[in-house]
């Protein structure tokens, strides 16, 4: 989480200093159609500049709308999501994952990969596992990045991250962990062990 445009500029300087690094960006700015209180217009501009340098962009739908100047609404069609992803690709990232879009009793994670002018779109859908909890986006991003750095294909990485978050929510509800405390992710860490290459 970058709390100001100044912090975003510091990250940008680091990214420019190390162009050989793979840059994953989760542009944490808001959720459910609302920006967090600390987010300013300067912050948004800085995040757009960071987006231009990211190979992997991992926004939720609110953040994807902010980055593309798209009006937020409660429901987006598959075509509208693809249009947003196309705009995000045009900003620079070659891989985009839009996380946690709820459609009735399902959670959907859309993802796309650009190869030149050709873009492949796909999605992973899982049943809603339980109450919405803070920190699940951080867990999703951590698992996703780990899988990608291990060489897994994007679809497999998205599915593993989404399934892990779902399992964490189920366990947390079973233990009646208060929502404000996030999830019981520690118990499920052994399930993330990847097969040896």
PDB file of C-alpha atoms in Angstrom:
ATOM      1  CA  UNK A   1       0.000   0.000   0.000  1.00  0.00           C
ATOM      2  CA  UNK A   2       1.389   3.354  -1.060  1.00  0.00           C
ATOM      3  CA  UNK A   3      -0.055   6.061   1.153  1.00  0.00           C
ATOM      4  CA  UNK A   4       0.824   9.021  -1.061  1.00  0.00           C
ATOM      5  CA  UNK A   5       1.884  10.108  -4.520  1.00  0.00           C
ATOM      6  CA  UNK A   6       5.346  10.759  -3.077  1.00  0.00           C
ATOM      7  CA  UNK A   7       5.712   7.112  -2.085  1.00  0.00           C
ATOM      8  CA  UNK A   8       4.549   6.055  -5.540  1.00  0.00           C
ATOM      9  CA  UNK A   9       7.212   8.279  -7.086  1.00  0.00           C
ATOM     10  CA  UNK A  10       9.849   6.603  -4.885  1.00  0.00           C
ATOM     11  CA  UNK A  11       8.758   3.200  -6.208  1.00  0.00           C
ATOM     12  CA  UNK A  12       8.824   4.537  -9.755  1.00  0.00           C
ATOM     13  CA  UNK A  13      12.413   5.692  -9.283  1.00  0.00           C
ATOM     14  CA  UNK A  14      13.371   2.210  -8.061  1.00  0.00           C
ATOM     15  CA  UNK A  15      11.612   0.549 -11.009  1.00  0.00           C
ATOM     16  CA  UNK A  16      13.421   2.792 -13.492  1.00  0.00           C
ATOM     17  CA  UNK A  17      16.737   2.022 -11.785  1.00  0.00           C
ATOM     18  CA  UNK A  18      16.163  -1.742 -12.209  1.00  0.00           C
ATOM     19  CA  UNK A  19      14.484  -2.278 -15.590  1.00  0.00           C
ATOM     20  CA  UNK A  20      15.553  -5.937 -15.523  1.00  0.00           C
ATOM     21  CA  UNK A  21      13.226  -6.679 -12.589  1.00  0.00           C
ATOM     22  CA  UNK A  22       9.746  -8.127 -13.016  1.00  0.00           C
ATOM     23  CA  UNK A  23       7.356  -5.486 -11.695  1.00  0.00           C
ATOM     24  CA  UNK A  24       4.089  -6.659 -10.140  1.00  0.00           C
ATOM     25  CA  UNK A  25       1.716  -3.815  -9.233  1.00  0.00           C
ATOM     26  CA  UNK A  26      -1.357  -4.058  -7.036  1.00  0.00           C
ATOM     27  CA  UNK A  27      -2.631  -0.458  -7.270  1.00  0.00           C
ATOM     28  CA  UNK A  28      -4.341  -0.350  -3.873  1.00  0.00           C
ATOM     29  CA  UNK A  29      -6.640   2.682  -3.987  1.00  0.00           C
ATOM     30  CA  UNK A  30     -10.161   1.586  -3.093  1.00  0.00           C
ATOM     31  CA  UNK A  31     -12.888  -1.038  -3.208  1.00  0.00           C
ATOM     32  CA  UNK A  32     -16.628  -1.382  -3.765  1.00  0.00           C
ATOM     33  CA  UNK A  33     -16.681   1.735  -5.933  1.00  0.00           C
ATOM     34  CA  UNK A  34     -15.040   4.009  -3.362  1.00  0.00           C
ATOM     35  CA  UNK A  35     -11.533   5.371  -2.976  1.00  0.00           C
ATOM     36  CA  UNK A  36      -9.762   5.081   0.367  1.00  0.00           C
ATOM     37  CA  UNK A  37      -9.642   8.339   2.306  1.00  0.00           C
ATOM     38  CA  UNK A  38      -5.898   8.907   1.764  1.00  0.00           C
ATOM     39  CA  UNK A  39      -6.123   8.700  -2.044  1.00  0.00           C
ATOM     40  CA  UNK A  40      -5.659  12.058  -3.786  1.00  0.00           C
ATOM     41  CA  UNK A  41      -5.712  13.075  -7.475  1.00  0.00           C
ATOM     42  CA  UNK A  42      -1.887  13.244  -7.305  1.00  0.00           C
ATOM     43  CA  UNK A  43      -1.822   9.687  -5.964  1.00  0.00           C
ATOM     44  CA  UNK A  44      -3.978   8.485  -8.860  1.00  0.00           C
ATOM     45  CA  UNK A  45      -1.720  10.169 -11.430  1.00  0.00           C
ATOM     46  CA  UNK A  46       1.344   8.589  -9.828  1.00  0.00           C
ATOM     47  CA  UNK A  47      -0.332   5.167  -9.852  1.00  0.00           C
ATOM     48  CA  UNK A  48      -1.127   5.560 -13.548  1.00  0.00           C
ATOM     49  CA  UNK A  49       2.537   6.302 -14.173  1.00  0.00           C
ATOM     50  CA  UNK A  50       3.542   3.203 -12.210  1.00  0.00           C
ATOM     51  CA  UNK A  51       1.052   1.164 -14.249  1.00  0.00           C
ATOM     52  CA  UNK A  52       2.938   2.056 -17.428  1.00  0.00           C
ATOM     53  CA  UNK A  53       6.003   0.232 -16.062  1.00  0.00           C
ATOM     54  CA  UNK A  54       4.306  -2.886 -14.650  1.00  0.00           C
ATOM     55  CA  UNK A  55       4.498  -6.249 -16.366  1.00  0.00           C
ATOM     56  CA  UNK A  56       1.781  -7.636 -14.098  1.00  0.00           C
ATOM     57  CA  UNK A  57      -1.119  -5.445 -12.939  1.00  0.00           C
ATOM     58  CA  UNK A  58      -3.461  -6.776 -10.214  1.00  0.00           C
ATOM     59  CA  UNK A  59      -6.304  -4.287  -9.562  1.00  0.00           C
ATOM     60  CA  UNK A  60      -9.789  -4.932  -8.268  1.00  0.00           C
ATOM     61  CA  UNK A  61     -12.596  -3.608 -10.441  1.00  0.00           C
ATOM     62  CA  UNK A  62     -12.765  -0.287  -8.554  1.00  0.00           C
ATOM     63  CA  UNK A  63      -9.054   0.334  -9.148  1.00  0.00           C
ATOM     64  CA  UNK A  64      -9.297  -0.781 -12.779  1.00  0.00           C
ATOM     65  CA  UNK A  65     -12.059   1.800 -13.269  1.00  0.00           C
ATOM     66  CA  UNK A  66      -9.998   4.541 -11.618  1.00  0.00           C
ATOM     67  CA  UNK A  67      -6.944   3.780 -13.750  1.00  0.00           C
ATOM     68  CA  UNK A  68      -8.954   3.831 -16.993  1.00  0.00           C
ATOM     69  CA  UNK A  69     -11.302   6.706 -16.057  1.00  0.00           C
ATOM     70  CA  UNK A  70     -14.254   4.324 -16.382  1.00  0.00           C
ATOM     71  CA  UNK A  71     -17.394   5.121 -14.335  1.00  0.00           C
ATOM     72  CA  UNK A  72     -17.887   2.471 -11.650  1.00  0.00           C
ATOM     73  CA  UNK A  73     -21.124   0.500 -11.450  1.00  0.00           C
ATOM     74  CA  UNK A  74     -22.320  -2.586  -9.618  1.00  0.00           C
ATOM     75  CA  UNK A  75     -22.388  -4.888 -12.638  1.00  0.00           C
ATOM     76  CA  UNK A  76     -20.103  -5.158 -15.661  1.00  0.00           C
ATOM     77  CA  UNK A  77     -20.635  -7.509 -18.589  1.00  0.00           C
ATOM     78  CA  UNK A  78     -17.797  -9.717 -19.837  1.00  0.00           C
ATOM     79  CA  UNK A  79     -17.420  -7.388 -22.824  1.00  0.00           C
ATOM     80  CA  UNK A  80     -17.158  -4.329 -20.577  1.00  0.00           C
ATOM     81  CA  UNK A  81     -14.491  -6.056 -18.478  1.00  0.00           C
ATOM     82  CA  UNK A  82     -12.554  -6.881 -21.644  1.00  0.00           C
ATOM     83  CA  UNK A  83     -12.801  -3.263 -22.776  1.00  0.00           C
ATOM     84  CA  UNK A  84     -11.349  -2.126 -19.433  1.00  0.00           C
ATOM     85  CA  UNK A  85      -8.569  -4.706 -19.703  1.00  0.00           C
ATOM     86  CA  UNK A  86      -7.806  -3.545 -23.239  1.00  0.00           C
ATOM     87  CA  UNK A  87      -7.419   0.027 -21.945  1.00  0.00           C
ATOM     88  CA  UNK A  88      -5.116  -1.219 -19.169  1.00  0.00           C
ATOM     89  CA  UNK A  89      -2.965  -3.122 -21.677  1.00  0.00           C
ATOM     90  CA  UNK A  90      -2.684   0.059 -23.732  1.00  0.00           C
ATOM     91  CA  UNK A  91      -1.198   1.737 -20.642  1.00  0.00           C
ATOM     92  CA  UNK A  92       1.706  -0.735 -20.597  1.00  0.00           C
ATOM     93  CA  UNK A  93       1.167  -3.993 -18.648  1.00  0.00           C
ATOM     94  CA  UNK A  94       1.382  -7.252 -20.581  1.00  0.00           C
ATOM     95  CA  UNK A  95      -0.488  -9.264 -17.932  1.00  0.00           C
ATOM     96  CA  UNK A  96      -3.631  -8.097 -16.147  1.00  0.00           C
ATOM     97  CA  UNK A  97      -5.621  -9.786 -13.398  1.00  0.00           C
ATOM     98  CA  UNK A  98      -8.813  -8.048 -12.220  1.00  0.00           C
ATOM     99  CA  UNK A  99      -9.706  -9.635  -8.906  1.00  0.00           C
ATOM    100  CA  UNK A 100     -12.773 -10.492  -6.899  1.00  0.00           C
ATOM    101  CA  UNK A 101     -15.738  -9.512  -9.061  1.00  0.00           C
ATOM    102  CA  UNK A 102     -18.915 -10.902  -7.542  1.00  0.00           C
ATOM    103  CA  UNK A 103     -21.669 -12.178  -9.806  1.00  0.00           C
ATOM    104  CA  UNK A 104     -24.596 -13.567  -7.818  1.00  0.00           C
ATOM    105  CA  UNK A 105     -23.141 -16.538  -5.890  1.00  0.00           C
ATOM    106  CA  UNK A 106     -19.803 -16.604  -7.745  1.00  0.00           C
ATOM    107  CA  UNK A 107     -16.514 -14.721  -7.447  1.00  0.00           C
ATOM    108  CA  UNK A 108     -14.752 -14.116 -10.754  1.00  0.00           C
ATOM    109  CA  UNK A 109     -11.120 -13.229 -11.422  1.00  0.00           C
ATOM    110  CA  UNK A 110     -10.553 -12.025 -14.983  1.00  0.00           C
ATOM    111  CA  UNK A 111      -7.098 -12.180 -16.527  1.00  0.00           C
ATOM    112  CA  UNK A 112      -5.457 -11.435 -19.849  1.00  0.00           C
ATOM    113  CA  UNK A 113      -2.091 -11.701 -21.563  1.00  0.00           C
ATOM    114  CA  UNK A 114      -0.917  -9.451 -24.388  1.00  0.00           C
ATOM    115  CA  UNK A 115       1.476 -10.651 -27.050  1.00  0.00           C
ATOM    116  CA  UNK A 116       2.018  -7.736 -29.365  1.00  0.00           C
ATOM    117  CA  UNK A 117      -1.412  -6.658 -30.614  1.00  0.00           C
ATOM    118  CA  UNK A 118      -2.945 -10.043 -29.729  1.00  0.00           C
ATOM    119  CA  UNK A 119      -4.643 -10.325 -26.320  1.00  0.00           C
ATOM    120  CA  UNK A 120      -5.867 -13.571 -24.763  1.00  0.00           C
ATOM    121  CA  UNK A 121      -8.707 -13.155 -22.245  1.00  0.00           C
ATOM    122  CA  UNK A 122      -9.916 -15.720 -19.699  1.00  0.00           C
ATOM    123  CA  UNK A 123     -11.427 -15.973 -16.243  1.00  0.00           C
ATOM    124  CA  UNK A 124     -11.570 -18.195 -13.166  1.00  0.00           C
ATOM    125  CA  UNK A 125     -14.859 -18.517 -11.280  1.00  0.00           C
ATOM    126  CA  UNK A 126     -15.396 -20.037  -7.834  1.00  0.00           C
ATOM    127  CA  UNK A 127     -18.470 -20.145  -5.585  1.00  0.00           C
ATOM    128  CA  UNK A 128     -18.610 -17.463  -2.893  1.00  0.00           C
ATOM    129  CA  UNK A 129     -16.949 -19.118   0.110  1.00  0.00           C
ATOM    130  CA  UNK A 130     -18.280 -16.936   2.927  1.00  0.00           C
ATOM    131  CA  UNK A 131     -18.117 -13.460   4.382  1.00  0.00           C
ATOM    132  CA  UNK A 132     -15.967 -10.857   2.622  1.00  0.00           C
ATOM    133  CA  UNK A 133     -12.835 -10.329   4.745  1.00  0.00           C
ATOM    134  CA  UNK A 134     -10.032  -7.750   4.819  1.00  0.00           C
ATOM    135  CA  UNK A 135      -6.628  -8.849   3.570  1.00  0.00           C
ATOM    136  CA  UNK A 136      -7.835 -11.376   1.011  1.00  0.00           C
ATOM    137  CA  UNK A 137      -6.476  -9.245  -1.841  1.00  0.00           C
ATOM    138  CA  UNK A 138      -3.031  -9.305  -0.236  1.00  0.00           C
ATOM    139  CA  UNK A 139      -3.220 -13.080   0.136  1.00  0.00           C
ATOM    140  CA  UNK A 140      -4.375 -13.490  -3.467  1.00  0.00           C
ATOM    141  CA  UNK A 141      -1.539 -11.321  -4.778  1.00  0.00           C
ATOM    142  CA  UNK A 142       1.105 -13.093  -2.693  1.00  0.00           C
ATOM    143  CA  UNK A 143       0.086 -16.550  -3.897  1.00  0.00           C
ATOM    144  CA  UNK A 144      -0.293 -15.374  -7.499  1.00  0.00           C
ATOM    145  CA  UNK A 145       3.173 -13.810  -7.591  1.00  0.00           C
ATOM    146  CA  UNK A 146       4.774 -16.858  -5.960  1.00  0.00           C
ATOM    147  CA  UNK A 147       3.220 -19.173  -8.527  1.00  0.00           C
ATOM    148  CA  UNK A 148       4.273 -16.987 -11.455  1.00  0.00           C
ATOM    149  CA  UNK A 149       7.848 -16.731 -10.176  1.00  0.00           C
ATOM    150  CA  UNK A 150       7.831 -20.544  -9.925  1.00  0.00           C
ATOM    151  CA  UNK A 151       7.059 -20.640 -13.649  1.00  0.00           C
ATOM    152  CA  UNK A 152       3.392 -21.579 -13.524  1.00  0.00           C
ATOM    153  CA  UNK A 153       1.115 -20.446 -16.384  1.00  0.00           C
ATOM    154  CA  UNK A 154      -1.041 -17.414 -15.559  1.00  0.00           C
ATOM    155  CA  UNK A 155      -4.336 -19.351 -15.505  1.00  0.00           C
ATOM    156  CA  UNK A 156      -2.938 -21.948 -13.116  1.00  0.00           C
ATOM    157  CA  UNK A 157      -1.524 -19.210 -10.868  1.00  0.00           C
ATOM    158  CA  UNK A 158      -4.847 -17.313 -10.799  1.00  0.00           C
ATOM    159  CA  UNK A 159      -6.767 -20.502 -10.007  1.00  0.00           C
ATOM    160  CA  UNK A 160      -4.399 -21.510  -7.193  1.00  0.00           C
ATOM    161  CA  UNK A 161      -4.531 -18.032  -5.649  1.00  0.00           C
ATOM    162  CA  UNK A 162      -8.336 -17.858  -5.891  1.00  0.00           C
ATOM    163  CA  UNK A 163      -8.762 -21.346  -4.439  1.00  0.00           C
ATOM    164  CA  UNK A 164      -6.422 -20.586  -1.553  1.00  0.00           C
ATOM    165  CA  UNK A 165      -8.340 -17.425  -0.666  1.00  0.00           C
ATOM    166  CA  UNK A 166     -11.601 -19.359  -0.862  1.00  0.00           C
ATOM    167  CA  UNK A 167     -10.246 -22.071   1.445  1.00  0.00           C
ATOM    168  CA  UNK A 168      -8.970 -19.459   3.912  1.00  0.00           C
ATOM    169  CA  UNK A 169     -12.397 -17.819   4.073  1.00  0.00           C
ATOM    170  CA  UNK A 170     -14.108 -21.174   4.651  1.00  0.00           C
ATOM    171  CA  UNK A 171     -11.765 -22.077   7.511  1.00  0.00           C
ATOM    172  CA  UNK A 172     -12.147 -18.622   9.059  1.00  0.00           C
ATOM    173  CA  UNK A 173     -15.937 -18.926   9.007  1.00  0.00           C
ATOM    174  CA  UNK A 174     -15.727 -22.419  10.499  1.00  0.00           C
ATOM    175  CA  UNK A 175     -13.673 -21.059  13.403  1.00  0.00           C
ATOM    176  CA  UNK A 176     -16.016 -18.060  13.694  1.00  0.00           C
ATOM    177  CA  UNK A 177     -13.090 -15.678  13.399  1.00  0.00           C
ATOM    178  CA  UNK A 178     -14.425 -12.093  13.513  1.00  0.00           C
ATOM    179  CA  UNK A 179     -14.418 -10.628  10.000  1.00  0.00           C
ATOM    180  CA  UNK A 180     -12.355  -7.630  11.109  1.00  0.00           C
ATOM    181  CA  UNK A 181      -9.479 -10.022  11.968  1.00  0.00           C
ATOM    182  CA  UNK A 182      -9.125 -11.235   8.384  1.00  0.00           C
ATOM    183  CA  UNK A 183      -8.512 -14.921   7.695  1.00  0.00           C
ATOM    184  CA  UNK A 184      -6.881 -17.986   9.252  1.00  0.00           C
ATOM    185  CA  UNK A 185      -4.443 -18.293   6.368  1.00  0.00           C
ATOM    186  CA  UNK A 186      -1.584 -19.728   8.444  1.00  0.00           C
ATOM    187  CA  UNK A 187      -3.212 -23.142   8.874  1.00  0.00           C
ATOM    188  CA  UNK A 188      -3.455 -23.601   5.120  1.00  0.00           C
ATOM    189  CA  UNK A 189       0.090 -22.574   4.185  1.00  0.00           C
ATOM    190  CA  UNK A 190       1.186 -26.239   3.695  1.00  0.00           C
ATOM    191  CA  UNK A 191      -1.335 -26.536   0.841  1.00  0.00           C
ATOM    192  CA  UNK A 192       0.686 -23.985  -1.135  1.00  0.00           C
ATOM    193  CA  UNK A 193       3.743 -26.209  -1.441  1.00  0.00           C
ATOM    194  CA  UNK A 194       4.344 -26.578  -5.166  1.00  0.00           C
ATOM    195  CA  UNK A 195       5.518 -29.815  -6.781  1.00  0.00           C
ATOM    196  CA  UNK A 196       9.253 -29.944  -7.426  1.00  0.00           C
ATOM    197  CA  UNK A 197      10.250 -29.128 -10.989  1.00  0.00           C
TER     198      UNK A 197
END
